[in-house]
Each structure stands twice: as C-alpha cells, then as structure tokens.
PDB file of C-alpha atoms and ligand atoms in Angstrom:
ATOM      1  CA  UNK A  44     -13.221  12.824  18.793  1.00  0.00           C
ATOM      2  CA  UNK A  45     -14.756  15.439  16.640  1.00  0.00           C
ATOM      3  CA  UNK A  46     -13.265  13.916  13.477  1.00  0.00           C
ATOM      4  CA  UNK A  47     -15.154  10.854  14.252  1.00  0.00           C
ATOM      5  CA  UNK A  48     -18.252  12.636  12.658  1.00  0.00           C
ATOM      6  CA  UNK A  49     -16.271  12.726   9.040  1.00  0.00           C
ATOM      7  CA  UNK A  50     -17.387   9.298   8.591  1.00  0.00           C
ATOM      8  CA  UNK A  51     -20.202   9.686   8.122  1.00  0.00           C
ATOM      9  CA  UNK A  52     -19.728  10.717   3.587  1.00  0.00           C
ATOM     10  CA  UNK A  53     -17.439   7.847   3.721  1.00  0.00           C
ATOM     11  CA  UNK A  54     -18.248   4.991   1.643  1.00  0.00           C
ATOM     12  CA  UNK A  55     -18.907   2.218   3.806  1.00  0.00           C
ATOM     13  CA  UNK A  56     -16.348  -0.296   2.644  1.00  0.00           C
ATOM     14  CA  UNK A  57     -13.722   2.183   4.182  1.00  0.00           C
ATOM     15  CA  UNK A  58     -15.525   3.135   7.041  1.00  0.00           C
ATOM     16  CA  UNK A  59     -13.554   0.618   9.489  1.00  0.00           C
ATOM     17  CA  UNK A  60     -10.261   1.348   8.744  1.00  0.00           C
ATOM     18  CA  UNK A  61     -11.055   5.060   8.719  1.00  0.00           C
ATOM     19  CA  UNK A  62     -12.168   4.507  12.336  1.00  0.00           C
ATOM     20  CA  UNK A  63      -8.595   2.539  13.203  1.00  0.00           C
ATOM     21  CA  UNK A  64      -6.965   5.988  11.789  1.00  0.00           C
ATOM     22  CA  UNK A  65      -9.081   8.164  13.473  1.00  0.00           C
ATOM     23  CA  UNK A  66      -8.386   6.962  16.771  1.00  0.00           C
ATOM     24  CA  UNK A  67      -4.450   7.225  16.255  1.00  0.00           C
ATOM     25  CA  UNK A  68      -3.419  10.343  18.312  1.00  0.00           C
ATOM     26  CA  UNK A  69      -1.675  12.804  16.119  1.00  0.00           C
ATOM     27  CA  UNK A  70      -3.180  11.418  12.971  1.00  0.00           C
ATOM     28  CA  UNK A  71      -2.145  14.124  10.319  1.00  0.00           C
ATOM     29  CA  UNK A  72      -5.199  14.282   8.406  1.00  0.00           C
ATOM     30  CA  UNK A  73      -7.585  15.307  10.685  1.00  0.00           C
ATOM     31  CA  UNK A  74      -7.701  18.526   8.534  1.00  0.00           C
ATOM     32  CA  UNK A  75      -8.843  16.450   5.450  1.00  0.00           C
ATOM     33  CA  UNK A  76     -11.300  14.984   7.074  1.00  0.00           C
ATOM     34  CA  UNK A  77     -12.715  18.045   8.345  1.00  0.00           C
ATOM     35  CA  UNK A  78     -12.699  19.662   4.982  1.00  0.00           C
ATOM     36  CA  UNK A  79     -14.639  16.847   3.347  1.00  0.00           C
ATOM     37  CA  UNK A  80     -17.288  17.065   5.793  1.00  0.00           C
ATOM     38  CA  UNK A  81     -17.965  20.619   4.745  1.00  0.00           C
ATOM     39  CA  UNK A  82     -18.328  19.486   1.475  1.00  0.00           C
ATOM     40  CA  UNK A  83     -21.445  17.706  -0.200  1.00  0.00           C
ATOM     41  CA  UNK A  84     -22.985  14.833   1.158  1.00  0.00           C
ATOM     42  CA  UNK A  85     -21.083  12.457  -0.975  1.00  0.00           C
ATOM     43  CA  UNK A  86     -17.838  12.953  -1.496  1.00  0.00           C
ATOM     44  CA  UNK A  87     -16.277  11.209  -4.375  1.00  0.00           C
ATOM     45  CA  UNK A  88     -12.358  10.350  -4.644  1.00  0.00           C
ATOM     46  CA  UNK A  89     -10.954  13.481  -7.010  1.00  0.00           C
ATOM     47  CA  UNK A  90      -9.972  11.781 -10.068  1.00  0.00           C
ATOM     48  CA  UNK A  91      -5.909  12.197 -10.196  1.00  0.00           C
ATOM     49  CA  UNK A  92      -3.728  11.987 -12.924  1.00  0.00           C
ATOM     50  CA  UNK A  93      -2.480   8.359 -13.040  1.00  0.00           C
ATOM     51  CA  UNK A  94       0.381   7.843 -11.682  1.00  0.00           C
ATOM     52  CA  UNK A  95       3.381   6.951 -14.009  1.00  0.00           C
ATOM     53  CA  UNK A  96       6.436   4.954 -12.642  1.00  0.00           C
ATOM     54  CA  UNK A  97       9.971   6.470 -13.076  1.00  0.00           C
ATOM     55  CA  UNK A  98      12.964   5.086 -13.450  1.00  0.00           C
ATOM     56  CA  UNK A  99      15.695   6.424 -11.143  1.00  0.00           C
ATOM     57  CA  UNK A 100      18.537   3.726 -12.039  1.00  0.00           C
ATOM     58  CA  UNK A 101      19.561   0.429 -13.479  1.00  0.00           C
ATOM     59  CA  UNK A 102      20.627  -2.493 -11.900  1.00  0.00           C
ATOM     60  CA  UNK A 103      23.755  -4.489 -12.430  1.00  0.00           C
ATOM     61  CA  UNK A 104      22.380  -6.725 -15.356  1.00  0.00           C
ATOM     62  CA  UNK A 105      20.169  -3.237 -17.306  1.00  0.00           C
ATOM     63  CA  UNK A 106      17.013  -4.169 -15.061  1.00  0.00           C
ATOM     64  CA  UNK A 107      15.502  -0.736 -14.219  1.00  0.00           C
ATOM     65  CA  UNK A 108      14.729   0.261 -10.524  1.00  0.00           C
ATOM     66  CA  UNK A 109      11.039   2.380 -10.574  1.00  0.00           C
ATOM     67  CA  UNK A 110       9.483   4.515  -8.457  1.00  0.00           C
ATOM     68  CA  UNK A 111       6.045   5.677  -8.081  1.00  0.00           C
ATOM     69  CA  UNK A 112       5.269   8.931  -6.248  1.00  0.00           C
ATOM     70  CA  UNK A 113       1.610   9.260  -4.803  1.00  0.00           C
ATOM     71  CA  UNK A 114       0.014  11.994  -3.011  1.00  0.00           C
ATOM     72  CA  UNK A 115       1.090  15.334  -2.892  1.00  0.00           C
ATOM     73  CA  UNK A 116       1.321  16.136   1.013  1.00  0.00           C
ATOM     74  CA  UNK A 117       4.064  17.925   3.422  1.00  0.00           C
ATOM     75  CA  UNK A 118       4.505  14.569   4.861  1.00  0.00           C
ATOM     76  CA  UNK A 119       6.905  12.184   2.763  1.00  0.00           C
ATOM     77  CA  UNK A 120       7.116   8.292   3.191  1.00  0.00           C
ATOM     78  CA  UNK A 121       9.592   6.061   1.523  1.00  0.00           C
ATOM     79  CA  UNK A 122       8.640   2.332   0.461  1.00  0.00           C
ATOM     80  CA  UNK A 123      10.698  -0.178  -0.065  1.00  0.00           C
ATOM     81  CA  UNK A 124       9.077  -2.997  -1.845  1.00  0.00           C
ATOM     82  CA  UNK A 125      12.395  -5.157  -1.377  1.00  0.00           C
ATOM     83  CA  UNK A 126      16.348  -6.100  -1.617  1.00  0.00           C
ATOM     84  CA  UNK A 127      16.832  -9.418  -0.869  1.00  0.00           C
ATOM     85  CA  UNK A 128      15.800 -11.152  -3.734  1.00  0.00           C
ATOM     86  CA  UNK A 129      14.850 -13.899  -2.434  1.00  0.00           C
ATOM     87  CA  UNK A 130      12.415 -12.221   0.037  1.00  0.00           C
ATOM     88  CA  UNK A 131       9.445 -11.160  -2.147  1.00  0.00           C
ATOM     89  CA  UNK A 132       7.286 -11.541   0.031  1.00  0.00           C
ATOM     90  CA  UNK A 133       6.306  -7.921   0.407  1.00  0.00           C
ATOM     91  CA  UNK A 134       5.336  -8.250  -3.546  1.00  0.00           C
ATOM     92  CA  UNK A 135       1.959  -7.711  -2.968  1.00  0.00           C
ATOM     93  CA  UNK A 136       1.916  -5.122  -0.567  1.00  0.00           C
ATOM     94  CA  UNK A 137       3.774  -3.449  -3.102  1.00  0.00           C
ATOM     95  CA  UNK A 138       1.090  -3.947  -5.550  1.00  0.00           C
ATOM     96  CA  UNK A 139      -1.389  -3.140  -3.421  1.00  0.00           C
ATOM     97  CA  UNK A 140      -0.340  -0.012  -1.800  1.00  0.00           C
ATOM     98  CA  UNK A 141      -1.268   2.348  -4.300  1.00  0.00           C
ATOM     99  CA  UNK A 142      -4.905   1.727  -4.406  1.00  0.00           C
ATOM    100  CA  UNK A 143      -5.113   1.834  -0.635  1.00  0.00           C
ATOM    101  CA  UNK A 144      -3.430   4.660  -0.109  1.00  0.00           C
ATOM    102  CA  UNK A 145      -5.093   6.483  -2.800  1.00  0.00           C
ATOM    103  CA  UNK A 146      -8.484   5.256  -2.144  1.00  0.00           C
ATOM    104  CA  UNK A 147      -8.112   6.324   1.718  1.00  0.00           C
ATOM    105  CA  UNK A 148      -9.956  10.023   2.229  1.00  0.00           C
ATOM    106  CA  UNK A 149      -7.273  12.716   2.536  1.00  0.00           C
ATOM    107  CA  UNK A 150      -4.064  10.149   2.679  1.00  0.00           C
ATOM    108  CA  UNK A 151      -3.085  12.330  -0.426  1.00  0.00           C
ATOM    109  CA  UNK A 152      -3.472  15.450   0.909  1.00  0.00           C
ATOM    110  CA  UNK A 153      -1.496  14.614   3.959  1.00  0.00           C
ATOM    111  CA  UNK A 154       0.974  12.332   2.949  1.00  0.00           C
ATOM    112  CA  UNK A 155       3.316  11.705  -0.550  1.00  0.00           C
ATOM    113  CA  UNK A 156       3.986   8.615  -0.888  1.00  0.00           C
ATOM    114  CA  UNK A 157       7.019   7.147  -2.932  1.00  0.00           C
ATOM    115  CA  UNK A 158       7.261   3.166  -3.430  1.00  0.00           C
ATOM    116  CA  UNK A 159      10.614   1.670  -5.001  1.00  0.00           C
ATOM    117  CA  UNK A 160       8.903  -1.209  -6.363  1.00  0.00           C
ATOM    118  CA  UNK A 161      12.513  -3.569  -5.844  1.00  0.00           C
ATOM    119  CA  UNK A 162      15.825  -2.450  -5.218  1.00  0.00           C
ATOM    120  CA  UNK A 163      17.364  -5.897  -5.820  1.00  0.00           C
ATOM    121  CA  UNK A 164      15.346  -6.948  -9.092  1.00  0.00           C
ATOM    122  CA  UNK A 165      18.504  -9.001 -10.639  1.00  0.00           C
ATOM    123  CA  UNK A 166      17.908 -10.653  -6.826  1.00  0.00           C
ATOM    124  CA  UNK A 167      14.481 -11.000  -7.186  1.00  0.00           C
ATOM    125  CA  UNK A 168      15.012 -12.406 -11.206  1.00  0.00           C
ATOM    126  CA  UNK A 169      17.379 -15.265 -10.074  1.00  0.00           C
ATOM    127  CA  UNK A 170      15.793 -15.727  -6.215  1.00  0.00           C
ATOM    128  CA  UNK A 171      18.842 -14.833  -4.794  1.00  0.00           C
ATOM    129  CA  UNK A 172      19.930 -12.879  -1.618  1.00  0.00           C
ATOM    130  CA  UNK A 173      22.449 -10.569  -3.275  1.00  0.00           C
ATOM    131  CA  UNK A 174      22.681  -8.973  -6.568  1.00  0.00           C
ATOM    132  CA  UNK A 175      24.322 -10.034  -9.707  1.00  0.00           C
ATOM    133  CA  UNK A 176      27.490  -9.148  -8.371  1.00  0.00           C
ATOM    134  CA  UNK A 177      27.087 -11.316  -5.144  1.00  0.00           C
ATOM    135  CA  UNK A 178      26.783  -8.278  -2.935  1.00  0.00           C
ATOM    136  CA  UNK A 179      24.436  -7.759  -0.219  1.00  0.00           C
ATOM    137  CA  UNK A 180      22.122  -4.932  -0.980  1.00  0.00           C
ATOM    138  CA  UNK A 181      21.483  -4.276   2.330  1.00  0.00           C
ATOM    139  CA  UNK A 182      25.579  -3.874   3.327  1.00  0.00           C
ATOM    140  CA  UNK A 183      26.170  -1.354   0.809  1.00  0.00           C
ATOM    141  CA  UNK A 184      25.812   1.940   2.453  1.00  0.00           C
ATOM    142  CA  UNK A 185      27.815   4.339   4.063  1.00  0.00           C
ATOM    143  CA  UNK A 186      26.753   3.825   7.787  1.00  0.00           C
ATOM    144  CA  UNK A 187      30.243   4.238  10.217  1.00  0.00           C
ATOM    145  CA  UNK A 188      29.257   0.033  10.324  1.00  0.00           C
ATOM    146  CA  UNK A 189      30.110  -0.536   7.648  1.00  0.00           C
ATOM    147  CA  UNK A 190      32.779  -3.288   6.795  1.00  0.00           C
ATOM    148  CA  UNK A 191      34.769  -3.728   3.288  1.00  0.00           C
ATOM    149  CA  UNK A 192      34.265  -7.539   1.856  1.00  0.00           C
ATOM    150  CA  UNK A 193      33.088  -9.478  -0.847  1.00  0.00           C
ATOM    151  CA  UNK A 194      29.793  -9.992  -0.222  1.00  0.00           C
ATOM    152  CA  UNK A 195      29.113  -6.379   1.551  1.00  0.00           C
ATOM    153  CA  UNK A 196      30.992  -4.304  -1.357  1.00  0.00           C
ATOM    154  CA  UNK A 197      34.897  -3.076  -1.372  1.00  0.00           C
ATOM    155  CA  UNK A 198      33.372   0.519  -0.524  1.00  0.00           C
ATOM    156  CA  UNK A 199      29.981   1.924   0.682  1.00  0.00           C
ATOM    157  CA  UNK A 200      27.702   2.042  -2.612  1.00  0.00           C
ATOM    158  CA  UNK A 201      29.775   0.266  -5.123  1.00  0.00           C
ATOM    159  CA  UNK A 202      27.178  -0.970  -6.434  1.00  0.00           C
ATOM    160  CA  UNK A 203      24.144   0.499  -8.576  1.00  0.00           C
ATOM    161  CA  UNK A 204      21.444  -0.385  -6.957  1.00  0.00           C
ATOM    162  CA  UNK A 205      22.564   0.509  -3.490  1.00  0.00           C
ATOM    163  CA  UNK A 206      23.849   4.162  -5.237  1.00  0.00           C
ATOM    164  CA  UNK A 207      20.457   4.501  -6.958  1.00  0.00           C
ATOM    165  CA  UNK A 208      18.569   4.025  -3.233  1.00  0.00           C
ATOM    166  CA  UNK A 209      21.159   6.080  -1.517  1.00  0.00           C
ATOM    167  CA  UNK A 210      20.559   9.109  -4.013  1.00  0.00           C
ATOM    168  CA  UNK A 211      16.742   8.621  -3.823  1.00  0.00           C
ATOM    169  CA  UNK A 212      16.783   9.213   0.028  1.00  0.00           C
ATOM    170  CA  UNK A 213      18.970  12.353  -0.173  1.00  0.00           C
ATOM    171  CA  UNK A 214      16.967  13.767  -2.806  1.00  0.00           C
ATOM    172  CA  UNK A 215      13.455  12.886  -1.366  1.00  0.00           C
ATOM    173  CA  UNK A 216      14.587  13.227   2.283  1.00  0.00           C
ATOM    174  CA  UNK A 217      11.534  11.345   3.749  1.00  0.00           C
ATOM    175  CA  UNK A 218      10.378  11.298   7.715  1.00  0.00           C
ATOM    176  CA  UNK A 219       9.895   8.355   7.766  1.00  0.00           C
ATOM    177  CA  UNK A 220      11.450   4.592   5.241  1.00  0.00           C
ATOM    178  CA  UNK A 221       9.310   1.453   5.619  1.00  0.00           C
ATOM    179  CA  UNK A 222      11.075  -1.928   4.308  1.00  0.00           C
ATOM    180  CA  UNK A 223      10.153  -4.773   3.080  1.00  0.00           C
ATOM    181  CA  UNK A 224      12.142  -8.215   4.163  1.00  0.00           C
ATOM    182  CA  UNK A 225      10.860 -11.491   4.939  1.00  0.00           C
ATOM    183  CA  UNK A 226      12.577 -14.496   7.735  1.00  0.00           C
ATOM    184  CA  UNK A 227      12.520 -17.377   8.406  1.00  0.00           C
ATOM    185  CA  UNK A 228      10.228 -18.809  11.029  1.00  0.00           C
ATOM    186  CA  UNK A 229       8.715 -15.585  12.568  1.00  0.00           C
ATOM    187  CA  UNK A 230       7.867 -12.117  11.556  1.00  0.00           C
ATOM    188  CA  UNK A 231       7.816  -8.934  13.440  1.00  0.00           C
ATOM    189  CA  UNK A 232       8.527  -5.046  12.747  1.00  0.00           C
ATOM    190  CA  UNK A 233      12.459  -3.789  13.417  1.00  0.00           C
ATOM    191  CA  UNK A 234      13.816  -0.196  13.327  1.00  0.00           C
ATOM    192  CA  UNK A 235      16.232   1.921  13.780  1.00  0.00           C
ATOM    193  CA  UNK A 236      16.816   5.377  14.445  1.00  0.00           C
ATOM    194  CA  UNK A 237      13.439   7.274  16.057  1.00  0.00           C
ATOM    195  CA  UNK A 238      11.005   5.022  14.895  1.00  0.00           C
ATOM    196  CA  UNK A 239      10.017   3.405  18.242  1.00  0.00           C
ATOM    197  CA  UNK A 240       6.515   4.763  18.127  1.00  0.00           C
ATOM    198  CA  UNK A 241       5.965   4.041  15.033  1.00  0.00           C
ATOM    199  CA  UNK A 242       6.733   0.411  15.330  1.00  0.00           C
ATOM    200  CA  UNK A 243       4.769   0.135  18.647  1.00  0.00           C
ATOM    201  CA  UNK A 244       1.965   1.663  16.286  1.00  0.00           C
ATOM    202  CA  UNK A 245       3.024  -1.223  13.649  1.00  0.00           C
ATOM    203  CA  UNK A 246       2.495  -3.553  16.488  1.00  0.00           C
ATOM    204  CA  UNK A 247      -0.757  -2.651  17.943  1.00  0.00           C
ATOM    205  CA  UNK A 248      -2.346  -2.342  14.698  1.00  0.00           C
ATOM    206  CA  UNK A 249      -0.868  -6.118  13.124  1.00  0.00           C
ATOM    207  CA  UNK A 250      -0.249  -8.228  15.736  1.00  0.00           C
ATOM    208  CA  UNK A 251       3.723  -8.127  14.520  1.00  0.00           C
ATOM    209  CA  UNK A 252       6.129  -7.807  17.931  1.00  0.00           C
ATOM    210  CA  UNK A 253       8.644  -5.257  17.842  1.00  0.00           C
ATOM    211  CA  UNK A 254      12.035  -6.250  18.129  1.00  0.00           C
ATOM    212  CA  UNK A 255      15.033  -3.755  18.293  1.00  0.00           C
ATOM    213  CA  UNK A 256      17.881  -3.814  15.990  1.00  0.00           C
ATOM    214  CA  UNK A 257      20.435  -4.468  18.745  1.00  0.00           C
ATOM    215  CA  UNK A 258      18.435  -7.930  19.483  1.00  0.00           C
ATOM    216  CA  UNK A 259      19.062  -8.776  16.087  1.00  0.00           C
ATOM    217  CA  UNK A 260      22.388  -9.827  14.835  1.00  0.00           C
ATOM    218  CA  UNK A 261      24.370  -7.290  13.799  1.00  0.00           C
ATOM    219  CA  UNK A 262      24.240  -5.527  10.454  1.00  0.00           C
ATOM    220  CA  UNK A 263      27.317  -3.744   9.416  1.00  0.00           C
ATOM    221  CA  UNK A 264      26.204  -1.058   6.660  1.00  0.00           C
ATOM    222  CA  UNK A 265      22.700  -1.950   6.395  1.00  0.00           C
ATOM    223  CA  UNK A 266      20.298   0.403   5.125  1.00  0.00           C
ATOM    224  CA  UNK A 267      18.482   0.646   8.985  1.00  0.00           C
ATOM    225  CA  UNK A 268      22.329   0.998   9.924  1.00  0.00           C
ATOM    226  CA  UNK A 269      22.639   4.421   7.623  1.00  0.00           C
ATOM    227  CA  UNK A 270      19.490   5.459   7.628  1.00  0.00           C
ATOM    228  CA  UNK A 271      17.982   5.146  11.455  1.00  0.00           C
ATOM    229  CA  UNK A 272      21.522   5.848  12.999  1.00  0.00           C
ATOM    230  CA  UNK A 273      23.839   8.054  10.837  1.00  0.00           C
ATOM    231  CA  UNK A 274      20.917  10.053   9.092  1.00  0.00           C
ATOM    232  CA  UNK A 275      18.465  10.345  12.210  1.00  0.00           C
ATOM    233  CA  UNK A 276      15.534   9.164   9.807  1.00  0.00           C
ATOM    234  CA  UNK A 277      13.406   6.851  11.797  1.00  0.00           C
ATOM    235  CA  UNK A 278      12.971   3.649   9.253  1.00  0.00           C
ATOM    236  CA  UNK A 279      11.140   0.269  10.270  1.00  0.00           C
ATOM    237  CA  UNK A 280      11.999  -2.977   8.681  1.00  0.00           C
ATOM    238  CA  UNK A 281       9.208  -5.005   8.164  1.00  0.00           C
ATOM    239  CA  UNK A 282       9.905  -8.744   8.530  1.00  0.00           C
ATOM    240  CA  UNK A 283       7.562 -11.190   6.805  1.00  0.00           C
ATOM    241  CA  UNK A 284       7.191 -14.713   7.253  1.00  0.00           C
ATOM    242  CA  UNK A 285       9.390 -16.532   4.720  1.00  0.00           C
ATOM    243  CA  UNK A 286       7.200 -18.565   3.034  1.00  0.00           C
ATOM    244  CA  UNK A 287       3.776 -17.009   3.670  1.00  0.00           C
ATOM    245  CA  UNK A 288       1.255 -16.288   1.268  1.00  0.00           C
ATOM    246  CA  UNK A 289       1.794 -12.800   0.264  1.00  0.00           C
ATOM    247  CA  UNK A 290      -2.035 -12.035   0.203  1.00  0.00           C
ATOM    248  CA  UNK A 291      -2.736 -13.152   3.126  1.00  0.00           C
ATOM    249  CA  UNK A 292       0.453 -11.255   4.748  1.00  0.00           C
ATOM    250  CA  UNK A 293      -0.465  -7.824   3.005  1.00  0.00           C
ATOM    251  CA  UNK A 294      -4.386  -7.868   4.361  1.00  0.00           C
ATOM    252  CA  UNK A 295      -2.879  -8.856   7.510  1.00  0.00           C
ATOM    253  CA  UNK A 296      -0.375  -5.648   7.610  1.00  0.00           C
ATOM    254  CA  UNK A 297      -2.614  -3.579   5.511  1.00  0.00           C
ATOM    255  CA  UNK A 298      -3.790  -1.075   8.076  1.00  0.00           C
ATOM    256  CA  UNK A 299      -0.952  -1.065   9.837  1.00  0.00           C
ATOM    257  CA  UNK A 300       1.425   0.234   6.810  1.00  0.00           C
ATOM    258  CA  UNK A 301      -1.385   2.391   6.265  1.00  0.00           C
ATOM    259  CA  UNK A 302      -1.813   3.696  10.198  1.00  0.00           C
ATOM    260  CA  UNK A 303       2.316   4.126  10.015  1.00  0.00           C
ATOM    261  CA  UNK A 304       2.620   6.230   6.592  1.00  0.00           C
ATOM    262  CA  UNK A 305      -0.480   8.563   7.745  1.00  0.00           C
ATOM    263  CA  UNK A 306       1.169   9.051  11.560  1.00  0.00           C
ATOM    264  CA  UNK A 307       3.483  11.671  12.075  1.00  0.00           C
TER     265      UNK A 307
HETATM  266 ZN1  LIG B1766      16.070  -9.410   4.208  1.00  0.00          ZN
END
C-alpha cells in the first residue's frame, strides 16, 4: 500500500499502530500521510492551541457536563466518556484519548473529535446508575421506544443531562457516537443503527465480540435506541468489564477506538 512508505518520518513509538491504521481499507487519512511525506525528513506534531473544555450544560445537582473538541477535520466523532454512574470504567480512556488522538499523524486533519467527558456526573459522584433524580440516563430520549416511568423519565428528555446530550448531537451531527458502559461478567462492542462495520472493525482490532442490540435485552429510549435507529447515525456501545482495571482496559481498546474514530 503506497501509504505504507509514510512511516517511514514517523517517530518510532507510533510506528505500530500507524501500521494497524494503514492497513484498514478506507482509512481517511491516507491524504495526511501522503502530505507529510512530502515534507522534511522529520516531521514534528504542529503545536495546537490547547484545547479548552466547554461547558454545554449542568446536571441535576449544578455539576457541569464538558466537552472537549479536538481536531479540525470533515469527519466528526462523538465520545461518550459515560452515563451510568456507576460504570466508570471508560474513565481512563476518557483521559487518555486526547493525547492519542492528537499525537497520531494526520488524526486531526481527518477527523474532529468531541469527548463529553460524563453525562451522568451526579451518577458518577454518588456511584449510582441513574442521576440525582433516579432516572436512567440512558432511557431519556426521544426514540419511538421509548416508555413513560419513574425511572426512564415522565417524557423523552426531562431531564438535564439527557437534554444537554440530545442538543449536543443535533448541533454537532456526528457520523459516527462511541459510548462508554461497562457489565458485568463480559465485555464486548454493541450498536445500533449502521455501525456493523465499524464494530466488526472494533472487534478485529480488540479482541471484544460484537453483539447486536436485539441480543441484548431490550432498551426502551436508550441513547443507541434514538440515535442508531430513529436518527440513522451508526453509534457503538462499548461494554467494559465491570470491575476491570481501567488502564489495563483502555491499552487494551486503545487502537481499536482509535482504528474506529479514523474509519469512515
Ligand atoms: Zn451502562
């Protein structure tokens, strides 16, 4: 593959995951790559502006929800760091993501890259599923699933945190949502909506099996639920190991988030 030859101005701690990417058919930043090689015989990462985190909403008890937007590419991703609060383990792949993806040759050109650090934090404050309210964050939107209780909300996004999510998605309208959740006794990678090839790209890359929504029990107004089926945006659901060490679960996922936000 004629990109192949781009790794050679790479510094060497990136060359093997570069390779991984390379060989993904339809990779989106071949163009990068091919740009840098033109270029001097070292290439150092441009310098960017840091990035700042914004906050696009509170939560029920004041906490804020923040965003950080990376990359400026025609490509746009949407991470969710998490929403059950008791499910963190996707807190350091969080963390982590920004360096990757920034450090990663051309990802920036290709790709922007928004991460909602936690969409639950009043969850994540008091380890619990639900918010402050007892609602399910991941009930809350308007899918035709949805069904009126107590712990799923009296009406599609009646409550902040889901509105705040549900806004960000219209206004940032990304190809493709990646969430974080974690369960009990297994992981794997879920979607809905047109993200089959993406999660048989999760797959390959981490090891994770892919297991369809409709093997799952059913999720009446779940963000996949809105999302994957009533929007058309393919979104995967990443399921960590409840329990796991986070480290150890990010470098084990690491190029396959990566392989997944740079794949068109
Ligand atoms: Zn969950």
């Amino acid at each position: 593959m004629a990109a192949t030859g781009a790794c050679v101005i790479l510094p060497a701690p990136m060359r093997p995951l570069l390779s991984l990417l390379l060989l993904l058919p339809g990779c989106v930043n071949f163009h990068s790559f091919e740009r840098q090689r033109q270029g001097p015989a070292v290439v150092e990462a441009a310098a960017p502006a840091r990035p700042q985190w914004q906050t696009i909403g509170t939560s029920v008890e004041g906490r804020p929800l923040r965003t950080l937007r990376l990359g400026h590419g025609p490509r746009r991703v949407l991470w969710v760091g998490g929403i059950h609060g008791d499910e963190r383990e996707g807190a350091v792949a969080t963390d982590g993501l920004p360096h990757e993806f920034l450090n990663l040759p051309g990802a920036a050109d290709a790709v922007t890259l928004t991460i909602l650090e936690d969409v639950n934090p009043d969850g994540s404050a008091a380890n619990t599923r639900a918010n402050s309210n007892r609602v399910d964050l991941n009930r809350n939107y308007p899918a035709r699933n949805f069904v009126a209780s107590a712990s799923n909300g009296q009406s599609p996004l009646d409550q902040p945190e889901a509105r705040a999510l549900h806004d960000l998605l219209l206004a940032e309208r990304p190809h493709l949502v990646i969430v974080a959740h974690a369960w009990r006794g297994d992981h794997f990678i879920n979607f809905d909506g047109p993200a089959e090839r993406h999660a048989q790209l999760f797959s390959q890359r981490s090891g994770y099996r892919v297991k369809p929504s409709d093997k799952i029990a059913p999720t009446p107004g779940s963000l996949g639920s809105w999302v994957g089926r009533t929007l058309g945006t393919p979104i995967l659901t990443l399921e960590y190991e409840r329990g796991a060490d986070p480290r150890s679960v990010w470098l084990d996922t690491r190029e396959a988030i990566l392989a997944v936000i740079l794949t068109e």
